[in-house]
PDB file of C-alpha atoms in Angstrom:
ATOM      1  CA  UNK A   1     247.192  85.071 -33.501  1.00 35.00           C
ATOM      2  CA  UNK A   2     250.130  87.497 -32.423  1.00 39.00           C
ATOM      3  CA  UNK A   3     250.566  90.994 -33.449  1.00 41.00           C
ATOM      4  CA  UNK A   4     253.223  92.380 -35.712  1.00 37.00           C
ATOM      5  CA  UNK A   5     253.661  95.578 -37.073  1.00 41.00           C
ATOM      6  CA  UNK A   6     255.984  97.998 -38.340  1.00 48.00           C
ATOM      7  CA  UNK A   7     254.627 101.117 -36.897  1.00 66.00           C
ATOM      8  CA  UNK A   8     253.597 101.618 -33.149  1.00 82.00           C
ATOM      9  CA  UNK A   9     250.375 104.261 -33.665  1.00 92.00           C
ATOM     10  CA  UNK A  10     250.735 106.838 -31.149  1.00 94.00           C
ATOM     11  CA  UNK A  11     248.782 108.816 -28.543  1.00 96.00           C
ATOM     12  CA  UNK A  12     249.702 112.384 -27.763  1.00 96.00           C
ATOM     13  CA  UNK A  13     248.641 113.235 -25.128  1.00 97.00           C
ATOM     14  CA  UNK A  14     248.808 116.899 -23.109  1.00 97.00           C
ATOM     15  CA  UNK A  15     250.424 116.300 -19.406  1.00 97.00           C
ATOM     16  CA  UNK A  16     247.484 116.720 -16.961  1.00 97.00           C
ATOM     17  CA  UNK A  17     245.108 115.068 -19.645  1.00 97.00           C
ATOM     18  CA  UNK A  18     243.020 111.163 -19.007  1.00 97.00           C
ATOM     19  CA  UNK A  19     244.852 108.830 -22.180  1.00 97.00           C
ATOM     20  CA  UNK A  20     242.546 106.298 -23.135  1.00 97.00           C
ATOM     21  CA  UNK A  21     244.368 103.046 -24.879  1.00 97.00           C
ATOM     22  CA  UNK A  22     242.352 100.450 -26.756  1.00 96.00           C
ATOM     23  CA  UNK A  23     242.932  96.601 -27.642  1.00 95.00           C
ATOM     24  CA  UNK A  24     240.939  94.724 -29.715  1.00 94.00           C
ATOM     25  CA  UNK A  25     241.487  90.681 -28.492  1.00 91.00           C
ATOM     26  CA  UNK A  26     240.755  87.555 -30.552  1.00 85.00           C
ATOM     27  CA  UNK A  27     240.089  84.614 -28.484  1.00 87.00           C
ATOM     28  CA  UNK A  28     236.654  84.649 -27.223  1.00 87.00           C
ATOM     29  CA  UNK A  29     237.642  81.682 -24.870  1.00 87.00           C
ATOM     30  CA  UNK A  30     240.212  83.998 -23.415  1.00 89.00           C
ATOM     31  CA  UNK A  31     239.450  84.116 -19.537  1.00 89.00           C
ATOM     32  CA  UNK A  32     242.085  86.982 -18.317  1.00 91.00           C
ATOM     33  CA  UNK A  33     243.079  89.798 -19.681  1.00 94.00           C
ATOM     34  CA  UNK A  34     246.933  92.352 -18.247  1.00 95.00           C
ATOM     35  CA  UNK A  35     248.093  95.516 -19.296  1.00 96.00           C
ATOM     36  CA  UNK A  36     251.785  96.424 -19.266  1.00 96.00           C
ATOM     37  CA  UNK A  37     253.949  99.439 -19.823  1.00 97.00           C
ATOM     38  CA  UNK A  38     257.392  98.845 -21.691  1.00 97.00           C
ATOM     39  CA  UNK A  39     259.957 101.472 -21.638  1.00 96.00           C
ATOM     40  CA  UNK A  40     262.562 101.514 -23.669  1.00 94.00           C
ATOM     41  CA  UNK A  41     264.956  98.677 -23.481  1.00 93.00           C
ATOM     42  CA  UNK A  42     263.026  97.246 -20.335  1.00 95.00           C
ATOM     43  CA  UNK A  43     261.103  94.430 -20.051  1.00 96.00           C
ATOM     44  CA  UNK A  44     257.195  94.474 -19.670  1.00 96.00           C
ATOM     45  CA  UNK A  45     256.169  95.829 -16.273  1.00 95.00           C
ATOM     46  CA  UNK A  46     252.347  95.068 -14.947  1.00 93.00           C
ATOM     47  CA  UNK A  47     250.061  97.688 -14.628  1.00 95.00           C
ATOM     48  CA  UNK A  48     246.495  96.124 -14.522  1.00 96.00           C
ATOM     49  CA  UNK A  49     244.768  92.888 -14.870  1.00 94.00           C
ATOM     50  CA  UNK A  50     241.175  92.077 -14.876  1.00 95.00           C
ATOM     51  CA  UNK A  51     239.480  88.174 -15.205  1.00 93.00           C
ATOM     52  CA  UNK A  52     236.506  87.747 -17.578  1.00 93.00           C
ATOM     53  CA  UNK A  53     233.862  88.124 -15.251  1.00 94.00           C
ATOM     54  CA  UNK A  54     234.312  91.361 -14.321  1.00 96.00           C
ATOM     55  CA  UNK A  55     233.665  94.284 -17.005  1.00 96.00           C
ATOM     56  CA  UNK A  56     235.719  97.358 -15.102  1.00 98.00           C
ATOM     57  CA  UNK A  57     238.635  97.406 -12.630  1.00 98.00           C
ATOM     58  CA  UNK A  58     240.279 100.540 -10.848  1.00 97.00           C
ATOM     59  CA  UNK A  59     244.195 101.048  -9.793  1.00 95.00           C
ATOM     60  CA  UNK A  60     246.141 103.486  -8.841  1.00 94.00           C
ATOM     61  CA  UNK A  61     244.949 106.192 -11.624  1.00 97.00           C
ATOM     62  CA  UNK A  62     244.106 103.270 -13.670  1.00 98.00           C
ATOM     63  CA  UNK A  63     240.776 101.760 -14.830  1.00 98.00           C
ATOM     64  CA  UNK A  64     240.433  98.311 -17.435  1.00 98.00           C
ATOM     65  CA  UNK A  65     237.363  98.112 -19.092  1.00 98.00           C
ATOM     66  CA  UNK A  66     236.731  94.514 -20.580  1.00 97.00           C
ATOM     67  CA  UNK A  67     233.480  94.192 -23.466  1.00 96.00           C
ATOM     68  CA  UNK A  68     233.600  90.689 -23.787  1.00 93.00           C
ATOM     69  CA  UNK A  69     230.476  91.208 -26.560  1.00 93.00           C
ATOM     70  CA  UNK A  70     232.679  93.140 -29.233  1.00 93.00           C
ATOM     71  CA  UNK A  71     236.024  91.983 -27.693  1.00 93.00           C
ATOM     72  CA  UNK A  72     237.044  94.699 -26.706  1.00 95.00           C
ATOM     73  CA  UNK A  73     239.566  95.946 -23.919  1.00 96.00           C
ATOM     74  CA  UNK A  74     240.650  99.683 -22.824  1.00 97.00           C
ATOM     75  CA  UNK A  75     243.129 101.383 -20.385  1.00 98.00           C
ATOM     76  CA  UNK A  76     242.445 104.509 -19.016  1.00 98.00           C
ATOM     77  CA  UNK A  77     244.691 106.425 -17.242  1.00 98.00           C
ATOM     78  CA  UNK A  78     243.993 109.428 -15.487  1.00 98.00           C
ATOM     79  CA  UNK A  79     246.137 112.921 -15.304  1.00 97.00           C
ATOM     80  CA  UNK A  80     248.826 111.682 -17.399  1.00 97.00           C
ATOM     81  CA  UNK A  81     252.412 112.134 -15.952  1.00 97.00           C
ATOM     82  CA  UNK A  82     255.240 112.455 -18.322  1.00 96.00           C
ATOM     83  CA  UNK A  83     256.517 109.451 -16.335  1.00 96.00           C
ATOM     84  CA  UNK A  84     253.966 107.498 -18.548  1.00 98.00           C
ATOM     85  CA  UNK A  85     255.384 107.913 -21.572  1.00 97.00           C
ATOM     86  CA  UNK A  86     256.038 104.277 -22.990  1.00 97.00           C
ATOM     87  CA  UNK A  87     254.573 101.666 -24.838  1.00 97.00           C
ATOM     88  CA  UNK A  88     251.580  99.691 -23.993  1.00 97.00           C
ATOM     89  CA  UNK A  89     250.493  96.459 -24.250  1.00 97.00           C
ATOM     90  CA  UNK A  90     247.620  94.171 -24.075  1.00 96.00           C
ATOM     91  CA  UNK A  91     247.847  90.738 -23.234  1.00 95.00           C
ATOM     92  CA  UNK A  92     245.179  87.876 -23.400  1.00 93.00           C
ATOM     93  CA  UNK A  93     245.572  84.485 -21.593  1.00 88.00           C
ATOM     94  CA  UNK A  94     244.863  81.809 -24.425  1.00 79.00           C
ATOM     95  CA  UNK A  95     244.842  79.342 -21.944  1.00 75.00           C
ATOM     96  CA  UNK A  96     247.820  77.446 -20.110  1.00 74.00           C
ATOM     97  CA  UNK A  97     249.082  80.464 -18.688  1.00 80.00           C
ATOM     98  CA  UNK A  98     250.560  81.403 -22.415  1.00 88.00           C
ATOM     99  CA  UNK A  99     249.728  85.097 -23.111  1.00 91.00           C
ATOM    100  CA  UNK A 100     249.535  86.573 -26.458  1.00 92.00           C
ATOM    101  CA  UNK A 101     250.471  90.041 -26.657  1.00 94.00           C
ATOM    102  CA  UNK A 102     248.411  92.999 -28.900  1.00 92.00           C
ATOM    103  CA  UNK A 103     250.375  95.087 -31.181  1.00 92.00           C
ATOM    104  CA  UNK A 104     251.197  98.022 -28.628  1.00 94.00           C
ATOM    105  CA  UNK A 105     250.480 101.892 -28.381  1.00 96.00           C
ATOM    106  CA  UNK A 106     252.538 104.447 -27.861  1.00 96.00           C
ATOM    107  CA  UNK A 107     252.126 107.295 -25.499  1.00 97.00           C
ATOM    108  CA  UNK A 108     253.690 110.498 -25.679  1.00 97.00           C
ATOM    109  CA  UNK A 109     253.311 112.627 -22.715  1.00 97.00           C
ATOM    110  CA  UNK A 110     253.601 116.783 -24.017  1.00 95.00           C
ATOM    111  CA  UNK A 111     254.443 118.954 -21.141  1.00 90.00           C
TER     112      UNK A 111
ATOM    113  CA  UNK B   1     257.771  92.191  -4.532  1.00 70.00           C
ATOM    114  CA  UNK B   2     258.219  89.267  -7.450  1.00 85.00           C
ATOM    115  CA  UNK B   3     261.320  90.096  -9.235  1.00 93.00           C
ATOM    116  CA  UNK B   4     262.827  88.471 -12.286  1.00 96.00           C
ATOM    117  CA  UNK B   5     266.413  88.517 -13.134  1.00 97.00           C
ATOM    118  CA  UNK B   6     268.294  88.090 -16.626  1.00 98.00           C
ATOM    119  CA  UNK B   7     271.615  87.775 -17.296  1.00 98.00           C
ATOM    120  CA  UNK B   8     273.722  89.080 -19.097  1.00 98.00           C
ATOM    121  CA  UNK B   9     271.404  92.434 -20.025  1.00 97.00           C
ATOM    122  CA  UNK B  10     273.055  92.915 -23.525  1.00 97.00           C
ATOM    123  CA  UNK B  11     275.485  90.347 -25.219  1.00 98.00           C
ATOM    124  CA  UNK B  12     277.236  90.774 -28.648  1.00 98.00           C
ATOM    125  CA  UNK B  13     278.802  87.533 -30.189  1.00 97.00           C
ATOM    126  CA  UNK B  14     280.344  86.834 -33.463  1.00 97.00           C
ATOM    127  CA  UNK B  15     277.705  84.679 -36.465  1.00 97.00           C
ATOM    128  CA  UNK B  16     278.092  80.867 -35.962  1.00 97.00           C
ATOM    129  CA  UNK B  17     278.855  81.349 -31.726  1.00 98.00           C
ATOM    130  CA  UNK B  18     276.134  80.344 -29.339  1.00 98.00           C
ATOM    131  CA  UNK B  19     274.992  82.391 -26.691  1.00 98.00           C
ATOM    132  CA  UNK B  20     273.467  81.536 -23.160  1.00 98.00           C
ATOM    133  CA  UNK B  21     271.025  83.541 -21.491  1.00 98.00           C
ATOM    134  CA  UNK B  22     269.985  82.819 -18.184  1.00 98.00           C
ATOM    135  CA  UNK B  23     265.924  83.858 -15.920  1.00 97.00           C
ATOM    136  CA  UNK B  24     265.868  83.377 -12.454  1.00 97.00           C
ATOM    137  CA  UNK B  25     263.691  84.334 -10.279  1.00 95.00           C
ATOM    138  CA  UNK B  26     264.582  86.143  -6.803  1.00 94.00           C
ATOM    139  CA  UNK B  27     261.793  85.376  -4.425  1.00 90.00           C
ATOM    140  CA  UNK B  28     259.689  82.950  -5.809  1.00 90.00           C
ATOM    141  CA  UNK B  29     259.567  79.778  -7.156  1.00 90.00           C
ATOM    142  CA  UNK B  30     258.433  78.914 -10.952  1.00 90.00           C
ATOM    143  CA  UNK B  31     257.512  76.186 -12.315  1.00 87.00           C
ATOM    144  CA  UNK B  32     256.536  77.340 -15.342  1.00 91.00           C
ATOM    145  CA  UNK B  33     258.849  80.030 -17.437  1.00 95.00           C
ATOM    146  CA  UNK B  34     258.521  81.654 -20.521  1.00 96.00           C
ATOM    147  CA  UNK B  35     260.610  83.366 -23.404  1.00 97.00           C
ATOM    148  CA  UNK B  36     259.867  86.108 -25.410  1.00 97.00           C
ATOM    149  CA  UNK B  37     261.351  87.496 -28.261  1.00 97.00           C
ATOM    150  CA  UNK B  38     260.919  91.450 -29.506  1.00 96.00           C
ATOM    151  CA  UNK B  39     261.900  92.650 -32.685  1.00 94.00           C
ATOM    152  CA  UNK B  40     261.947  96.876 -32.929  1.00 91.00           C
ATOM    153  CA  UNK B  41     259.103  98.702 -32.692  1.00 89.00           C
ATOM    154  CA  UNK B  42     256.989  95.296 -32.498  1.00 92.00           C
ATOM    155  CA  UNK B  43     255.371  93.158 -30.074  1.00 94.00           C
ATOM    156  CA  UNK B  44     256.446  90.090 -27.832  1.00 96.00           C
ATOM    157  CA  UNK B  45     256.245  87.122 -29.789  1.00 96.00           C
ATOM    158  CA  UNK B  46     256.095  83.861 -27.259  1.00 95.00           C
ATOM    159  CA  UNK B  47     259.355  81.532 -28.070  1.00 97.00           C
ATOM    160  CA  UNK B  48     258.456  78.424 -25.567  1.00 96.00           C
ATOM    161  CA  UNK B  49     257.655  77.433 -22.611  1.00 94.00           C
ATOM    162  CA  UNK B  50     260.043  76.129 -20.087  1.00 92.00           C
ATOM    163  CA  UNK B  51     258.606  73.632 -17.432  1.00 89.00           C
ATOM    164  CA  UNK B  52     260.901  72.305 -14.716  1.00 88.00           C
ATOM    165  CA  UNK B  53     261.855  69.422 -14.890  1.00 86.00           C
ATOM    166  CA  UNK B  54     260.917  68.373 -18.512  1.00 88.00           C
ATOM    167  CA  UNK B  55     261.224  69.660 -21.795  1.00 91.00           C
ATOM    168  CA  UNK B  56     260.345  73.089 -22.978  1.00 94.00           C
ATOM    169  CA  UNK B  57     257.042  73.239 -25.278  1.00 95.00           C
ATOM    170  CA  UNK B  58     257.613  75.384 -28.325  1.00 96.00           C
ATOM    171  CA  UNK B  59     255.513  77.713 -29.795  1.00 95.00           C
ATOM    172  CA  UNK B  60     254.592  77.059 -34.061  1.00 95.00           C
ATOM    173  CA  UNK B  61     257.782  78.118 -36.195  1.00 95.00           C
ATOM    174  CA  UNK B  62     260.710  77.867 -33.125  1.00 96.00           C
ATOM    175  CA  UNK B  63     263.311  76.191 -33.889  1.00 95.00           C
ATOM    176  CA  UNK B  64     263.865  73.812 -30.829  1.00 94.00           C
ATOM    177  CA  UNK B  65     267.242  72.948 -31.651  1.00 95.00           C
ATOM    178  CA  UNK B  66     268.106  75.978 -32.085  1.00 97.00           C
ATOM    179  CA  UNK B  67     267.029  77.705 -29.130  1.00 97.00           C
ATOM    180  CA  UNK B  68     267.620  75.336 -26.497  1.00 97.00           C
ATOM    181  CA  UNK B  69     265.784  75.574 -23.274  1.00 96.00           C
ATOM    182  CA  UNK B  70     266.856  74.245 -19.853  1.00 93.00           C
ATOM    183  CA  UNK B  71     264.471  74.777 -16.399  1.00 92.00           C
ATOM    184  CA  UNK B  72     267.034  72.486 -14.160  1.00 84.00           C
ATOM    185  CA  UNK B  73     265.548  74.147 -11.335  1.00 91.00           C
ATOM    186  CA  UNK B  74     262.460  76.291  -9.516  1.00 91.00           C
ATOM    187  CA  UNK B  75     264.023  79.461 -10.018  1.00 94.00           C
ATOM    188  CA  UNK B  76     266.372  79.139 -12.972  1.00 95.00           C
ATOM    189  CA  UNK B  77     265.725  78.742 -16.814  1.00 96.00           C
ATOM    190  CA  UNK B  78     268.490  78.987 -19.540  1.00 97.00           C
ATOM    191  CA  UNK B  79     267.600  79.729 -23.305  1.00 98.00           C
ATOM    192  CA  UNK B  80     271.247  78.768 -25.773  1.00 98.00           C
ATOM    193  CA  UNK B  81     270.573  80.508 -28.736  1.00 98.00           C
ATOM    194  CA  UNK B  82     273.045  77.955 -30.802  1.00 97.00           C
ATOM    195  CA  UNK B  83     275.111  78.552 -33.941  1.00 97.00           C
ATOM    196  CA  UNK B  84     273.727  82.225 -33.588  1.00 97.00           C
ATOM    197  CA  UNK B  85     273.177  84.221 -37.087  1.00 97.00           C
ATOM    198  CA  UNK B  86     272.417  88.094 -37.439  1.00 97.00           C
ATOM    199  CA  UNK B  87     268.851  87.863 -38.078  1.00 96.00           C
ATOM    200  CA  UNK B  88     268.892  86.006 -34.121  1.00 97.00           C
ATOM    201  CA  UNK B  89     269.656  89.609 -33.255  1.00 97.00           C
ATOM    202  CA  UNK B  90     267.243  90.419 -30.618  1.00 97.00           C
ATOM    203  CA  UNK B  91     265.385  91.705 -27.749  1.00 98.00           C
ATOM    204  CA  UNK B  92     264.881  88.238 -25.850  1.00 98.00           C
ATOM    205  CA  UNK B  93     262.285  88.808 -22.375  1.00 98.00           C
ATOM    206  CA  UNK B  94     261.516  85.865 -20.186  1.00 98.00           C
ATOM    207  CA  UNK B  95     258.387  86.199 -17.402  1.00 96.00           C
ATOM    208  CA  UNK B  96     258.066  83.705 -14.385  1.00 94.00           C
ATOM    209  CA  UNK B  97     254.157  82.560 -13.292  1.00 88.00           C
ATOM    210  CA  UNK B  98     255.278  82.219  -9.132  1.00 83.00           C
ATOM    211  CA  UNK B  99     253.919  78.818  -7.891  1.00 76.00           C
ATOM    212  CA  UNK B 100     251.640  79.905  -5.517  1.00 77.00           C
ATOM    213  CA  UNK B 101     247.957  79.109  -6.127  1.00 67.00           C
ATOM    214  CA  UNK B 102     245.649  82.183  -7.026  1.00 70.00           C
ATOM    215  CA  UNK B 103     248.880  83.609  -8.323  1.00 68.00           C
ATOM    216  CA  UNK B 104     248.339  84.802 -11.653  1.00 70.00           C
ATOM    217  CA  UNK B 105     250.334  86.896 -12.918  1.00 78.00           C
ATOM    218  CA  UNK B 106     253.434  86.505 -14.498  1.00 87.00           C
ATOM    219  CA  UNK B 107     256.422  88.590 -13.727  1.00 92.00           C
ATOM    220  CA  UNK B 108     258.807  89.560 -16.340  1.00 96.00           C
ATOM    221  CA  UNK B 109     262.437  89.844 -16.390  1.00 97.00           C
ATOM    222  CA  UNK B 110     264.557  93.174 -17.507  1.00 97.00           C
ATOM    223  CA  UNK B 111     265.495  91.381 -21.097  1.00 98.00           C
ATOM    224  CA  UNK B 112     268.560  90.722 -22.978  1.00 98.00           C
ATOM    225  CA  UNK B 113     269.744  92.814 -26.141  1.00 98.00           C
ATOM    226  CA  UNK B 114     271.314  90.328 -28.158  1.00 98.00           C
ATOM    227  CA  UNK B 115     273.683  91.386 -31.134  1.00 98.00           C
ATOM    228  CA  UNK B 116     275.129  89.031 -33.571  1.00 98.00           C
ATOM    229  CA  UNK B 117     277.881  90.563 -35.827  1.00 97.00           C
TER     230      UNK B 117
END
């Protein structure tokens, strides 16, 4: 199912610092698996994807880390930049391209 | 790289008005479209999906006569949000999945703030 919420939990984090962001997924059958950052008023922009045979994935200062066992899916992003302050989603692909988005984090970047 | 346009970026209208918001995407060619609508502080919610050439496929609880959805060509979707009411008031994102096979991704577009007063 989708994810509402009132509250976006939040992640301080000190600049300089890794940020680690977790997503817990709920379709098993679910065979790929994004990351985006949202800034405010902006649309979704991609950071990271990774399919579901592959457990870890590296970017640019980026890793995904995919536990298909517990469903389980994690961002981590290396010396944080206050550039990186935004929100964060997960997405899953449910199949027919359709993605269903997690409930987001927030990331606050203190200098 | 991909990029996905919207238009207009932020719209106020007046209750009982509809309101046209157009995707199009710049350097590719999509198929398949999809909207997105974000309430504060929450996540995307998917609206429908918008196919060329046929009709849109709605997500559970949409409204399909009231959100109209038109994909007339490979790079341009509409969404008419019709006899528009404040609680229509918005964040509305649509993403483009380029054609291309072993293209995956989808891009997304910059969103539209819409307002109804």
């Amino acid at each position: 199912g989708e994810s509402v919420g009132l509250h976006l939990p939040t992640l301080s984090v000190q600049e300089g610092d890794n940020s680690i962001i977790n997503c817990a997924y709920s379709n098993s059958a679910s065979d790929y698996f994004i990351w985006y950052k949202q800034e405010s008023g902006k649309g979704p922009q991609f950071i990271i994807d990774i399919r579901s045979n592959m457990d870890k994935r590296q970017g640019q200062r980026v890793t995904v880390l995919l536990n298909k066992t517990v469903k389980h899916l994690s961002l981590q992003i290396a010396a944080t930049q206050p550039g990186d302050s935004a929100v964060y989603f997960c997405a899953e692909n449910r199949g027919g391209n359709k993605l269903t988005f997690g409930g987001g984090t927030r990331v606050l970047v203190k200098p | 790289g991909a990029v996905v346009s919207q238009h207009p970026s932020w719209v106020i209208c007046k209750s009982g008005t509809s309101v046209k918001i157009e995707c199009r995407s710049l350097d590719f060619q999509a198929t398949t479209m999809f909207w997105y609508r974000q309430f504060p502080k929450q996540s995307l919610m998917l609206m429908a999906t918008s196919n060329e050439g046929s009709k849109a496929t709605y997500e559970q609880g949409v409204e399909k006569d009231k959100f109209l959805i038109n994909h007339a060509s490979l790079t341009l979707s509409t969404l008419t949000v019709t006899s528009a009411h404040p609680e229509d008031s918005s964040f509305y994102i649509c993403s483009a999945r380029d054609n291309r096979e072993g293209i995956y991704e989808q891009y997304f577009g910059p969103g539209t703030r819409l307002t109804v007063t």
